[in-house]
Amino acid sequence: MKYITQITFKNHLISLAWLFVYLFLTIMVVIYLNTNFGSDGLFIMWISLLPQLLPTIYLHLKYYYINKSETCLIYEDRLEIVKSTIKNTYLADDISKIVICKSANKDGIPILTSEGYYYAKVILKMGDSIILTSLLDNRIEEKLKIIKGVDFSTVNGFSYFSTT
């Protein structure tokens, strides 16, 4: 079995889905406020939109730059990462463990739109680590679990802005 993951337009849309839902609901509230209270509705929209919009856009851009132009091939016995023309192969024996860093609300309904973002940190036995973000695939955690003989752990937090 083999999985191929890379950043695609579809992955961008999946990652931004909760932000689109929030934008839609905010616009509906603004239309209501505008019809009842006049132009103050636009100010209310910006006040309610910025705490959701800014962290989500920041994470989206950060995760994009981490994995841009990378293709990740996941096999049962190895992990191959192709960036431009350079191909790195990591056998299952080279991987110490894989840590999934995600928000505690990732699997439910998120409070913040940025909680849908997460990443996998592949820690190698030689001390290096590889970051695979949810922009490569929104189910990267499930796909990495086909690598046999590798320990997995999950770290739940508020939201993952740091990838170190």
XYZ file of N, CA and C in Angstrom:
492
model
N 0.841 -1.178 0.000
C 0.000 0.000 0.000
C 0.889 1.245 0.000
N 0.447 2.255 -0.731
C 1.222 3.477 -0.855
C 0.269 4.665 -0.865
N 0.638 5.725 -0.149
C -0.099 6.988 -0.189
C 0.816 8.070 -0.725
N 0.271 8.905 -1.572
C 1.003 10.058 -2.084
C 0.270 11.300 -1.604
N 0.984 12.161 -0.890
C 0.370 13.388 -0.391
C 1.178 14.589 -0.843
N 0.484 15.636 -1.157
C 1.118 16.896 -1.508
C 0.075 18.001 -1.367
N 0.537 19.226 -1.348
C -0.374 20.352 -1.223
C -1.107 20.537 -2.546
N -2.426 20.487 -2.474
C -3.271 20.680 -3.650
C -4.324 21.744 -3.344
N -5.006 22.190 -4.365
C -6.084 23.158 -4.194
C -7.173 22.592 -3.287
N -7.472 21.315 -3.447
C -8.478 20.647 -2.612
C -8.058 20.678 -1.142
N -6.784 20.430 -0.851
C -6.302 20.468 0.532
C -6.400 21.872 1.114
N -6.155 22.890 0.287
C -6.339 24.267 0.739
C -7.797 24.491 1.150
N -8.726 24.060 0.309
C -10.144 24.265 0.603
C -10.594 23.503 1.847
N -10.115 22.270 2.005
C -10.481 21.482 3.185
C -9.977 22.159 4.451
N -8.756 22.673 4.410
C -8.189 23.334 5.585
C -8.912 24.632 5.925
N -9.417 25.308 4.927
C -10.093 26.583 5.143
C -11.611 26.442 5.304
N -12.117 25.226 5.352
C -13.567 25.006 5.388
C -14.241 25.694 6.571
N -13.689 25.545 7.766
C -14.316 26.174 8.935
C -14.265 27.693 8.845
N -13.228 28.232 8.239
C -13.160 29.682 8.058
C -14.259 30.148 7.108
N -14.518 29.393 6.050
C -15.592 29.741 5.126
C -16.958 29.691 5.820
N -17.170 28.693 6.663
C -18.420 28.599 7.420
C -18.560 29.816 8.333
N -17.489 30.152 9.024
C -17.517 31.302 9.923
C -17.765 32.595 9.147
N -17.122 32.759 7.993
C -17.341 33.947 7.162
C -18.798 34.045 6.715
N -19.367 32.927 6.299
C -20.762 32.911 5.875
C -21.683 33.340 7.010
N -21.473 32.764 8.184
C -22.310 33.128 9.333
C -22.126 34.587 9.725
N -20.890 35.069 9.652
C -20.625 36.467 9.980
C -21.313 37.393 8.989
N -21.263 37.066 7.718
C -21.923 37.892 6.702
C -23.435 37.904 6.915
N -23.999 36.769 7.281
C -25.436 36.713 7.554
C -25.796 37.611 8.741
N -24.972 37.597 9.782
C -25.221 38.458 10.944
C -25.065 39.921 10.563
N -24.073 40.235 9.732
C -23.860 41.623 9.298
C -25.051 42.126 8.486
N -25.562 41.289 7.614
C -26.740 41.694 6.838
C -27.898 42.000 7.781
N -28.084 41.154 8.768
C -29.138 41.393 9.759
C -28.887 42.693 10.529
N -27.650 42.880 11.007
C -27.334 44.091 11.771
C -27.427 45.344 10.906
N -27.024 45.229 9.652
C -27.061 46.382 8.751
C -28.502 46.823 8.481
N -29.389 45.858 8.325
C -30.788 46.217 8.076
C -31.450 46.786 9.329
N -30.984 46.381 10.500
C -31.607 46.867 11.737
C -30.878 48.034 12.392
N -29.558 48.123 12.219
C -28.775 49.139 12.929
C -27.963 50.041 12.009
N -28.041 49.853 10.721
C -27.314 50.720 9.800
C -25.872 50.290 9.604
N -24.994 51.257 9.368
C -23.613 50.963 8.998
C -22.753 50.463 10.154
N -23.247 50.459 11.360
C -22.469 49.913 12.482
C -22.267 48.405 12.337
N -23.069 47.764 11.507
C -22.927 46.326 11.289
C -21.583 45.954 10.699
N -21.027 46.821 9.832
C -19.722 46.551 9.229
C -18.618 46.583 10.280
N -18.679 47.522 11.187
C -17.706 47.600 12.275
C -17.795 46.367 13.160
N -18.999 45.938 13.457
C -19.202 44.740 14.287
C -18.644 43.511 13.578
N -18.803 43.454 12.253
C -18.271 42.326 11.500
C -16.752 42.251 11.635
N -16.064 43.368 11.455
C -14.605 43.367 11.544
C -14.134 42.993 12.938
N -14.823 43.463 13.949
C -14.450 43.136 15.329
C -14.606 41.636 15.590
N -15.645 41.034 15.051
C -15.859 39.600 15.280
C -15.054 38.730 14.325
N -14.658 39.275 13.189
C -13.969 38.479 12.171
C -12.459 38.387 12.390
N -11.832 39.444 12.836
C -10.367 39.468 12.960
C -9.799 38.387 13.896
N -10.390 38.136 15.067
C -9.818 37.068 15.916
C -9.872 35.679 15.287
N -10.761 35.479 14.336
C -10.818 34.197 13.630
C -9.941 34.206 12.384
N -9.976 35.293 11.660
C -9.314 35.370 10.365
C -7.792 35.397 10.472
N -7.250 36.228 11.322
C -5.791 36.407 11.376
C -5.026 35.142 11.786
N -5.403 34.459 12.876
C -4.653 33.227 13.209
C -4.763 32.143 12.139
N -5.919 32.035 11.519
C -6.109 31.009 10.491
C -5.260 31.297 9.260
N -5.254 32.533 8.814
C -4.437 32.895 7.650
C -2.952 32.727 7.977
N -2.562 33.111 9.198
C -1.160 32.937 9.603
C -0.754 31.467 9.546
N -1.552 30.587 10.160
C -1.224 29.151 10.158
C -1.231 28.586 8.740
N -2.185 29.002 7.947
C -2.277 28.480 6.583
C -1.014 28.832 5.791
N -0.599 30.071 5.876
C 0.611 30.489 5.158
C 1.858 29.818 5.718
N 1.951 29.711 7.037
C 3.119 29.064 7.651
C 3.213 27.601 7.236
N 2.111 26.890 7.304
C 2.105 25.484 6.918
C 2.384 25.326 5.422
N 1.896 26.260 4.637
C 2.171 26.199 3.195
C 3.671 26.329 2.928
N 4.322 27.280 3.566
C 5.755 27.478 3.325
C 6.603 26.331 3.873
N 6.131 25.644 4.876
C 6.877 24.502 5.414
C 6.907 23.357 4.400
N 5.785 23.077 3.757
C 5.695 21.912 2.878
C 5.479 22.238 1.414
N 5.718 23.480 0.994
C 5.490 23.805 -0.413
C 6.472 23.025 -1.290
N 6.026 22.647 -2.422
C 6.759 21.875 -3.430
C 7.309 20.550 -2.894
N 6.658 19.994 -1.879
C 7.040 18.674 -1.370
C 5.981 17.651 -1.742
N 6.431 16.466 -2.044
C 5.553 15.323 -2.236
C 6.004 14.261 -1.250
N 5.060 13.744 -0.510
C 5.374 12.747 0.511
C 4.780 11.406 0.074
N 5.626 10.404 -0.065
C 5.185 9.063 -0.420
C 5.315 8.192 0.829
N 4.208 7.626 1.246
C 4.175 6.846 2.486
C 3.945 5.383 2.125
N 4.904 4.558 2.506
C 4.831 3.112 2.290
C 4.791 2.433 3.660
N 4.578 1.129 3.665
C 4.551 0.385 4.915
C 5.923 0.298 5.566
N 6.979 0.387 4.778
C 8.324 0.207 5.321
C 9.201 1.451 5.239
N 8.678 2.541 4.657
C 9.515 3.731 4.507
C 8.664 4.973 4.251
N 9.339 6.096 4.349
C 8.761 7.401 4.057
C 9.696 8.096 3.080
N 9.164 8.528 1.954
C 9.973 9.228 0.952
C 9.442 10.647 0.810
N 10.346 11.601 0.858
C 9.971 12.996 0.687
C 10.742 13.544 -0.504
N 9.990 14.021 -1.485
C 10.576 14.579 -2.698
C 10.317 16.078 -2.685
N 11.411 16.843 -2.682
C 11.309 18.300 -2.734
C 12.094 18.750 -3.948
N 11.371 19.351 -4.888
C 11.934 19.712 -6.190
C 12.480 18.455 -6.851
N 13.783 18.311 -6.949
C 14.364 17.111 -7.566
C 15.121 16.255 -6.562
N 15.093 16.637 -5.281
C 15.819 15.898 -4.248
C 14.859 14.925 -3.563
N 15.267 13.667 -3.527
C 14.440 12.624 -2.919
C 15.166 12.068 -1.694
N 14.518 12.159 -0.539
C 15.058 11.592 0.704
C 14.193 10.406 1.108
N 14.837 9.307 1.419
C 14.138 8.099 1.839
C 14.493 7.797 3.284
N 13.463 7.579 4.099
C 13.642 7.249 5.513
C 12.962 5.912 5.764
N 13.758 4.905 6.060
C 13.211 3.589 6.363
C 12.542 3.622 7.731
N 11.652 2.679 7.964
C 10.952 2.614 9.256
C 11.949 2.469 10.402
N 13.072 1.793 10.150
C 14.102 1.627 11.183
C 14.807 2.939 11.512
N 14.770 3.913 10.605
C 15.400 5.215 10.831
C 14.526 6.157 11.648
N 13.246 5.832 11.787
C 12.291 6.711 12.462
C 12.157 6.301 13.924
N 12.430 7.226 14.821
C 12.302 6.977 16.251
C 10.835 6.941 16.660
N 10.103 8.001 16.322
C 8.665 8.041 16.582
C 8.036 9.172 15.784
N 6.726 9.157 15.735
C 5.969 10.203 15.064
C 5.037 10.816 16.099
N 5.135 12.137 16.240
C 4.310 12.859 17.198
C 3.296 13.683 16.418
N 2.021 13.469 16.714
C 0.949 14.235 16.091
C 0.616 15.393 17.024
N 0.779 16.618 16.539
C 0.513 17.826 17.331
C -0.753 18.471 16.791
N -1.802 18.424 17.603
C -3.078 18.959 17.137
C -3.852 19.580 18.278
N -4.851 20.340 17.918
C -5.720 20.975 18.892
C -6.604 19.921 19.537
N -7.002 20.171 20.763
C -7.885 19.235 21.457
C -9.250 19.147 20.765
N -9.653 20.202 20.073
C -10.942 20.216 19.373
C -10.837 19.792 17.918
N -9.705 19.319 17.469
C -9.499 18.967 16.059
C -10.516 17.943 15.569
N -10.856 16.987 16.397
C -11.746 15.917 15.962
C -13.221 16.251 16.171
N -13.505 17.392 16.765
C -14.889 17.805 16.988
C -15.183 19.084 16.240
N -16.085 19.874 16.802
C -16.404 21.173 16.212
C -15.477 22.201 16.833
N -14.658 22.839 16.029
C -13.673 23.770 16.584
C -14.307 25.075 17.057
N -13.744 25.628 18.117
C -14.169 26.940 18.604
C -13.552 28.013 17.725
N -12.275 27.839 17.417
C -11.564 28.743 16.525
C -11.352 28.055 15.184
N -11.351 28.824 14.119
C -11.177 28.231 12.798
C -9.760 27.714 12.583
N -8.815 28.164 13.380
C -7.430 27.702 13.247
C -7.203 26.340 13.897
N -8.186 25.816 14.618
C -8.011 24.540 15.302
C -8.046 23.336 14.362
N -8.399 23.541 13.118
C -8.399 22.451 12.152
C -7.021 22.125 11.617
N -6.033 22.947 11.928
C -4.673 22.751 11.443
C -3.885 21.908 12.449
N -3.114 20.990 11.931
C -2.239 20.187 12.783
C -1.062 19.697 11.956
N -0.091 19.112 12.633
C 1.062 18.597 11.905
C 1.589 17.349 12.588
N 2.348 16.590 11.805
C 3.027 15.401 12.313
C 4.522 15.696 12.324
N 5.142 15.407 13.435
C 6.592 15.598 13.564
C 7.224 14.208 13.543
N 7.926 13.917 12.469
C 8.607 12.623 12.316
C 10.005 12.793 12.898
N 10.240 12.149 14.024
C 11.527 12.266 14.712
C 12.407 11.088 14.302
N 13.554 11.416 13.727
C 14.480 10.392 13.253
C 15.437 9.997 14.365
N 15.965 8.792 14.280
C 16.893 8.299 15.296
C 18.198 9.077 15.328
N 18.566 9.705 14.222
C 19.804 10.483 14.207
C 19.607 11.883 14.792
N 18.377 12.205 15.257
C 18.133 13.467 15.943
C 17.394 14.513 15.136
N 17.359 14.376 13.832
C 16.640 15.335 12.996
C 15.139 15.065 13.084
N 14.358 16.017 12.592
C 12.923 15.804 12.529
C 12.371 16.397 11.233
N 11.250 15.862 10.820
C 10.583 16.278 9.594
C 9.168 16.694 9.987
N 8.742 17.833 9.476
C 7.391 18.324 9.751
C 6.521 18.071 8.526
N 5.410 17.378 8.742
C 4.425 17.135 7.695
C 3.111 17.758 8.160
N 2.702 18.836 7.519
C 1.529 19.579 7.964
C 0.246 19.023 7.361
N -0.864 19.486 7.913
C -2.168 19.039 7.436
C -2.507 19.582 6.050
N -1.709 20.497 5.538
C -1.936 20.944 4.157
C -1.514 19.888 3.138
N -0.601 19.006 3.517
C -0.246 17.900 2.622
C -1.437 16.967 2.457
N -2.094 16.692 3.559
C -3.297 15.875 3.566
C -3.980 16.081 4.906
N -5.274 16.314 4.880
C -6.000 16.566 6.124
C -6.090 15.313 7.001
N -5.734 14.166 6.452
C -5.714 12.917 7.214
C -4.299 12.327 7.237
N -3.308 13.191 7.365
C -1.908 12.740 7.324
C -1.619 11.764 8.460
N -2.285 11.953 9.584
C -2.084 11.070 10.737
C -2.460 9.632 10.391
N -3.617 9.445 9.784
C -4.061 8.105 9.412
C -3.133 7.467 8.381
N -2.665 8.272 7.454
C -1.820 7.735 6.391
C -0.440 7.354 6.900
N 0.071 8.096 7.878
C 1.385 7.754 8.438
C 1.337 6.474 9.266
N 0.179 6.118 9.749
C 0.062 4.933 10.603
C 0.256 3.621 9.860
N 0.373 3.661 8.539
C 0.643 2.416 7.819
C 2.118 2.021 7.906
N 2.966 2.954 8.335
C 4.390 2.622 8.489
C 4.506 1.685 9.688
N 5.002 0.512 9.430
C 5.055 -0.517 10.475
C 6.267 -0.344 11.379
N 6.061 -0.604 12.663
C 7.152 -0.597 13.619
C 7.531 0.784 14.137
N 6.680 1.771 13.956
C 6.972 3.129 14.406
C 6.008 3.495 15.529
N 6.532 4.062 16.605
C 5.703 4.507 17.719
C 5.038 5.830 17.381
N 3.784 5.959 17.786
C 3.022 7.184 17.587
C 2.632 7.748 18.938
N 2.613 9.057 19.026
C 2.064 9.721 20.196
C 1.340 10.972 19.738
N 0.423 11.442 20.554
C -0.360 12.625 20.216
C -0.199 13.649 21.321
N 0.026 14.884 20.924
C 0.112 15.994 21.861
C -1.042 16.924 21.524
N -1.978 17.066 22.470
C -3.109 17.965 22.271
C -2.806 19.292 22.940
N -3.134 20.357 22.257
C -2.918 21.694 22.794
C -4.015 22.617 22.328
N -3.834 23.897 22.584
C -4.853 24.872 22.206
C -4.908 25.031 20.695
N -3.805 25.390 20.106
C -3.700 25.497 18.664
C -2.224 25.513 18.345
N -1.832 24.960 17.237
C -0.413 24.780 16.977
C 0.135 25.805 16.007
N 0.735 26.863 16.590
C 1.384 27.896 15.805
C 2.870 27.594 15.654
N 3.414 26.824 16.557
C 4.832 26.498 16.519
C 5.023 25.112 15.927
N 5.990 24.960 15.086
C 6.274 23.649 14.491
C 7.683 23.189 14.858
N 8.132 23.591 16.019
C 9.458 23.165 16.464
C 9.360 22.148 17.565
